[in-house]
Short mmCIF file of C-alpha atoms in Angstrom, two decimals:
data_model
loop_
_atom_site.label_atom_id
_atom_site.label_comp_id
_atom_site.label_asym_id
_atom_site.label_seq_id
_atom_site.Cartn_x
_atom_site.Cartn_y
_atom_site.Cartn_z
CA UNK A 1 31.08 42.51 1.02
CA UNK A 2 31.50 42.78 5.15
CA UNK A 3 31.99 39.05 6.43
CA UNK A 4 34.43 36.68 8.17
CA UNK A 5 36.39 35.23 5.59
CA UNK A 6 38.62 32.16 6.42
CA UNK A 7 41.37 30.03 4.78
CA UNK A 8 41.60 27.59 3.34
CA UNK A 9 38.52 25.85 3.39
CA UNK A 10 39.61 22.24 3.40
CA UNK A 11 43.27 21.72 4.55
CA UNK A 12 44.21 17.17 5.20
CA UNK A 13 48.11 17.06 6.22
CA UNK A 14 49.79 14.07 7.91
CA UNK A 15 50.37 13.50 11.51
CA UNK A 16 53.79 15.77 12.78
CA UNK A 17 53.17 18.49 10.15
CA UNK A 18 52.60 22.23 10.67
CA UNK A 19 49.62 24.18 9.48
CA UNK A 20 48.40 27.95 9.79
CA UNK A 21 44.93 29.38 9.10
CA UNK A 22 44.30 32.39 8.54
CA UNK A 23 41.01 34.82 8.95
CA UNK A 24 40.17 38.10 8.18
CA UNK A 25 37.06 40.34 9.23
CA UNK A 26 35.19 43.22 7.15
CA UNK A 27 32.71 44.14 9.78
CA UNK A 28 35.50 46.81 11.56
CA UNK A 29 34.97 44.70 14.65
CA UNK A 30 37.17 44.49 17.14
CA UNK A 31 37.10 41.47 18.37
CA UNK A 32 37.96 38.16 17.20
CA UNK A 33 37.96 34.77 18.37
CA UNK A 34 38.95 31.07 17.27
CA UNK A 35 36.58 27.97 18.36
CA UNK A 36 37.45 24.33 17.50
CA UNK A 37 34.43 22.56 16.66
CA UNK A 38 34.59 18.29 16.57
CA UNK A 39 33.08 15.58 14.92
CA UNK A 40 29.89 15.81 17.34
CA UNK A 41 29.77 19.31 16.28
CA UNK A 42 30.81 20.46 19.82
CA UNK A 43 31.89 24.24 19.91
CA UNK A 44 34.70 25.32 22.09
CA UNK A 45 36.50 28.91 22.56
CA UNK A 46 40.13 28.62 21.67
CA UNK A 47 40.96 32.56 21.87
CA UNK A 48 40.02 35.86 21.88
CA UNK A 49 41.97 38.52 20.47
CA UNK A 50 40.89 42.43 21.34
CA UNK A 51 42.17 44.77 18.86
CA UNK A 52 44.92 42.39 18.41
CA UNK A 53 45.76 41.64 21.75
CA UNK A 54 44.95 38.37 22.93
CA UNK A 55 42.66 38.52 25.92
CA UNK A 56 41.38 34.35 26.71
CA UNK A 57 43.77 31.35 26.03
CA UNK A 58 41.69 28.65 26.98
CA UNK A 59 43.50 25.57 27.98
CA UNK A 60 44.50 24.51 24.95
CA UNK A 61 47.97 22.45 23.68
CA UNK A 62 51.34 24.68 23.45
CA UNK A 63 51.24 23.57 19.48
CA UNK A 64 48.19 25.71 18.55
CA UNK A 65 49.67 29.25 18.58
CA UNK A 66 47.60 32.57 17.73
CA UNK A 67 48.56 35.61 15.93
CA UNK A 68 47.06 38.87 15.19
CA UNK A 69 48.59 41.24 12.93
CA UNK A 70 45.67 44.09 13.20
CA UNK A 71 42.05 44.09 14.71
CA UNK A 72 40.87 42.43 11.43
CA UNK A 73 42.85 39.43 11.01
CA UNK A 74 43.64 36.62 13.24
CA UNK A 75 45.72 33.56 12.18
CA UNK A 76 46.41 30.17 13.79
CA UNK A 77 49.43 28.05 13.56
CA UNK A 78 49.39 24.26 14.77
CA UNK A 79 53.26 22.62 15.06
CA UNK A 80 53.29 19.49 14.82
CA UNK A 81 49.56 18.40 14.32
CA UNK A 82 48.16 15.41 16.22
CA UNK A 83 45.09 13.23 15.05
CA UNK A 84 42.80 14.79 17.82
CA UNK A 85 42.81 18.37 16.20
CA UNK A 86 41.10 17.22 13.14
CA UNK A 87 38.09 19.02 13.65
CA UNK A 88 36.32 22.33 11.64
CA UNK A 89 38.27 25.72 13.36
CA UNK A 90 35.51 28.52 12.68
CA UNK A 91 36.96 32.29 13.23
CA UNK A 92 34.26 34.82 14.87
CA UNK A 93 34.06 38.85 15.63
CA UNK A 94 32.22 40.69 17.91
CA UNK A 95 31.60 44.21 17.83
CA UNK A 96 33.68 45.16 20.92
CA UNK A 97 35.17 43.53 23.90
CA UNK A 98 33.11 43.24 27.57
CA UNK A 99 29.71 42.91 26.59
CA UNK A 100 27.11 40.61 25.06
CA UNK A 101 27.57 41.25 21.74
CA UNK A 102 26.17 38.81 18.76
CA UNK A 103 29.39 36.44 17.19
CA UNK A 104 29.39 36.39 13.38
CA UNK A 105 31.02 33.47 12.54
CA UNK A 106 33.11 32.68 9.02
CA UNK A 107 32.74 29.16 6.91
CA UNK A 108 35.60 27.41 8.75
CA UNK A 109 38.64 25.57 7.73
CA UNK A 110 38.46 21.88 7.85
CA UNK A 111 41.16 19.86 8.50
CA UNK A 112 41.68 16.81 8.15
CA UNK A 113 44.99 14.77 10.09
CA UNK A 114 46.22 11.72 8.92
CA UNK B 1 31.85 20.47 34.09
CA UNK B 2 29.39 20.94 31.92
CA UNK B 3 28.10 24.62 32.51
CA UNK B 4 25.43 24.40 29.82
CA UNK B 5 23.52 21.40 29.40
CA UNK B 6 20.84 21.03 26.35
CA UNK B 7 17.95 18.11 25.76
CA UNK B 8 17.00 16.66 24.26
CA UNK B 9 19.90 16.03 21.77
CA UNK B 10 17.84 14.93 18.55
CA UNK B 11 14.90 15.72 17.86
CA UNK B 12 12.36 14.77 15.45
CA UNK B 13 8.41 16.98 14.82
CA UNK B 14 6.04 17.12 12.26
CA UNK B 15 6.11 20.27 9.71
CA UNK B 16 3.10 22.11 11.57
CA UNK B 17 4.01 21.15 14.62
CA UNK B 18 5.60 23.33 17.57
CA UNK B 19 9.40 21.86 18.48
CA UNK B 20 10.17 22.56 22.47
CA UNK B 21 14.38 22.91 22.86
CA UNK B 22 15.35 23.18 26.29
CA UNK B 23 18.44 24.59 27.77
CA UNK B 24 19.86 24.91 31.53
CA UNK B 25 22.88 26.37 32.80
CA UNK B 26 25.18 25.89 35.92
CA UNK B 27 26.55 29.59 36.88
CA UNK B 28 23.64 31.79 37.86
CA UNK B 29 25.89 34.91 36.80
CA UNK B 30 25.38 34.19 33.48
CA UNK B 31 23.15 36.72 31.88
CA UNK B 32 22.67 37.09 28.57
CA UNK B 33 21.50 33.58 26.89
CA UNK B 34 22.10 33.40 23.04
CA UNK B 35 20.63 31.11 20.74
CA UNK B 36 22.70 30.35 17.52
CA UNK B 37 21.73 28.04 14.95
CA UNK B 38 23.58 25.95 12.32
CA UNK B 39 22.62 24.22 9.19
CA UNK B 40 24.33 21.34 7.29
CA UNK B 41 27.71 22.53 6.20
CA UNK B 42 27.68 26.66 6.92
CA UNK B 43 28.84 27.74 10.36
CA UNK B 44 26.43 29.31 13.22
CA UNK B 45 24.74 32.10 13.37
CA UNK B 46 22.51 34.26 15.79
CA UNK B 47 18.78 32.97 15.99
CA UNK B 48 17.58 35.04 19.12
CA UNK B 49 18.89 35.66 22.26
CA UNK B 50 17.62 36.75 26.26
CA UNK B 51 18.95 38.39 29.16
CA UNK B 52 17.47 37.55 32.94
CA UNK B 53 15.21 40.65 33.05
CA UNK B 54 12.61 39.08 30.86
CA UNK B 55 11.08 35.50 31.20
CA UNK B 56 9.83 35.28 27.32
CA UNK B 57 11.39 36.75 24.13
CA UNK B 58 9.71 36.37 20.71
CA UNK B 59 10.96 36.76 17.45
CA UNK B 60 8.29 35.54 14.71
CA UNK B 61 7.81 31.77 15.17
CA UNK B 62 10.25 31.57 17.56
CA UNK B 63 10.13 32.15 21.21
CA UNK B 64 12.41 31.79 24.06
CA UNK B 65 10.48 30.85 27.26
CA UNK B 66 13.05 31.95 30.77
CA UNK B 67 12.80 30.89 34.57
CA UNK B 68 15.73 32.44 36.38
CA UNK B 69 14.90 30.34 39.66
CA UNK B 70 15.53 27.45 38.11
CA UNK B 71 18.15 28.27 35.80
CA UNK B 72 16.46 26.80 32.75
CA UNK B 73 14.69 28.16 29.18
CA UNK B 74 13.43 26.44 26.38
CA UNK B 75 13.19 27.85 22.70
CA UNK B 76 9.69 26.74 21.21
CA UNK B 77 9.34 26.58 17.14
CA UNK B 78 5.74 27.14 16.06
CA UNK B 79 4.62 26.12 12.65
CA UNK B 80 7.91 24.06 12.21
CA UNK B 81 9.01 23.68 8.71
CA UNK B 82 10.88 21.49 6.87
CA UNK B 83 13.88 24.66 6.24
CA UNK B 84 13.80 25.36 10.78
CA UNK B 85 15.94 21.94 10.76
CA UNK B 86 19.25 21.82 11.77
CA UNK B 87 21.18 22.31 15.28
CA UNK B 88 20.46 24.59 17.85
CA UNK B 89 23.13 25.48 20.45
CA UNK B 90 22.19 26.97 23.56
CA UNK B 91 24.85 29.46 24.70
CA UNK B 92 25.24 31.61 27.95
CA UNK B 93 27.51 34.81 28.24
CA UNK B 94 28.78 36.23 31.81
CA UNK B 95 28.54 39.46 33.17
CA UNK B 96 31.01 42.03 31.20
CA UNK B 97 34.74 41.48 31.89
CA UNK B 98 35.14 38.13 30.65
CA UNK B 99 34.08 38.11 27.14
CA UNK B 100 33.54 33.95 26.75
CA UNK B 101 30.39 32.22 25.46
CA UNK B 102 30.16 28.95 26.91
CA UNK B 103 28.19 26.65 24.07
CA UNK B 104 26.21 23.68 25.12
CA UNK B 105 26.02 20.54 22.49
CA UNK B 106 23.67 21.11 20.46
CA UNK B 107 19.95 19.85 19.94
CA UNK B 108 19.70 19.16 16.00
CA UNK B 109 15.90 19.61 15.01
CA UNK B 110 14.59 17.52 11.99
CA UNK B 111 11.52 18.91 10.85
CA UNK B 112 9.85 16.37 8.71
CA UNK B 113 7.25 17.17 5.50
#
């Protein structure tokens, strides 16, 4: 099966505690991003990774840190989590880098702070 | 700032009826204008999408209506049924070289039986 596939779905830690998410692509895209999406289902770009260099950092808090192994996964680490970044994080691909291509999006990990 | 702006934010039509979504955007770079839907509890995905060198763009019951002047379109949803609801997000795309789609909020479409 080609998708985005994401872990773990669900993830509820207390406030000060470190968490990593990780996503991996079939598609043999090479690009891949990470959006935070809130409680008012707002979506925002986090980070785009290009054959596993990261291309956009968006302004986002030194605790959420990216990492890319090879073009097909792309993980996320928060240190220390705060009760703001509870939210869904949804991991995307594109085709290539540059150019208007369609974002195929995988189920999200929830997470829940406390 | 807000560079893509969507109304109205909820919206309510009859199954039958045609629902009128309508999107405008701040930087008149931008141009390629996708529309990505998302149901209860699954994650977005491509409806249809537009670039500037057309001013309509049809896809079944599904059309996106474009006026580059006044940097606004509208997706219309003929013959809306009960399965079209959920939320559309207007997004907008820049030139090549900066590979970020800017989302707006969302309109979320109930289509009632």
């Amino acid at each position: 099966e080609t998708a985005v596939f994401q872990t773990p779905n669900y993830h509820v830690t207390q406030v000060g505690n470190e968490v990593s998410f990780n996503c991996k692509q079939t598609l043999g895209h090479d690009t891949m991003y990470w959006y935070k999406q809130d409680s008012k289902k707002l979506l925002k770009i986090m980070f785009s990774y290009n054959n596993k260099q990261l291309i956009v950092n968006e302004t986002v808090p030194r605790r959420f840190s990216p990492q890319s192994s090879d073009k097909a996964h792309l993980n996320l680490r928060i240190k220390s989590v705060e009760p703001e970044d509870s939210a869904v994080y949804l991991c995307a691909s594109s085709l290539y880098w540059g150019g208007a291509y369609e974002q195929y999006f995988g189920p999200g990990t929830r997470l829940t702070v406390l | 700032q807000q560079q893509v702006r969507q109304s109205p934010q909820s919206l309510t039509v009859w199954e039958g009826e045609t629902a009128i979504l309508n999107c405008s955007y701040e930087d008149s770079t931008f141009d390629y204008f996708p529309w990505y839907w998302q149901f209860p509890r699954e994650s977005p995905a491509l409806l249809i999408a537009i670039r500037p060198v057309s001013n309509k763009k049809e896809d079944g019951r599904f059309t996106i209506f474009f006026n580059k002047r006044e940097k606004k379109l509208s997706l219309h949803i003929t013959d809306s049924q009960p399965g079209d609801s959920a939320t559309y997000f207007c997004a907008a795309f820049p030139p090549s070289g900066y590979n970020k789609l800017t989302f707006g909020k969302g309109t979320v479409l109930l289509v009632s039986p």
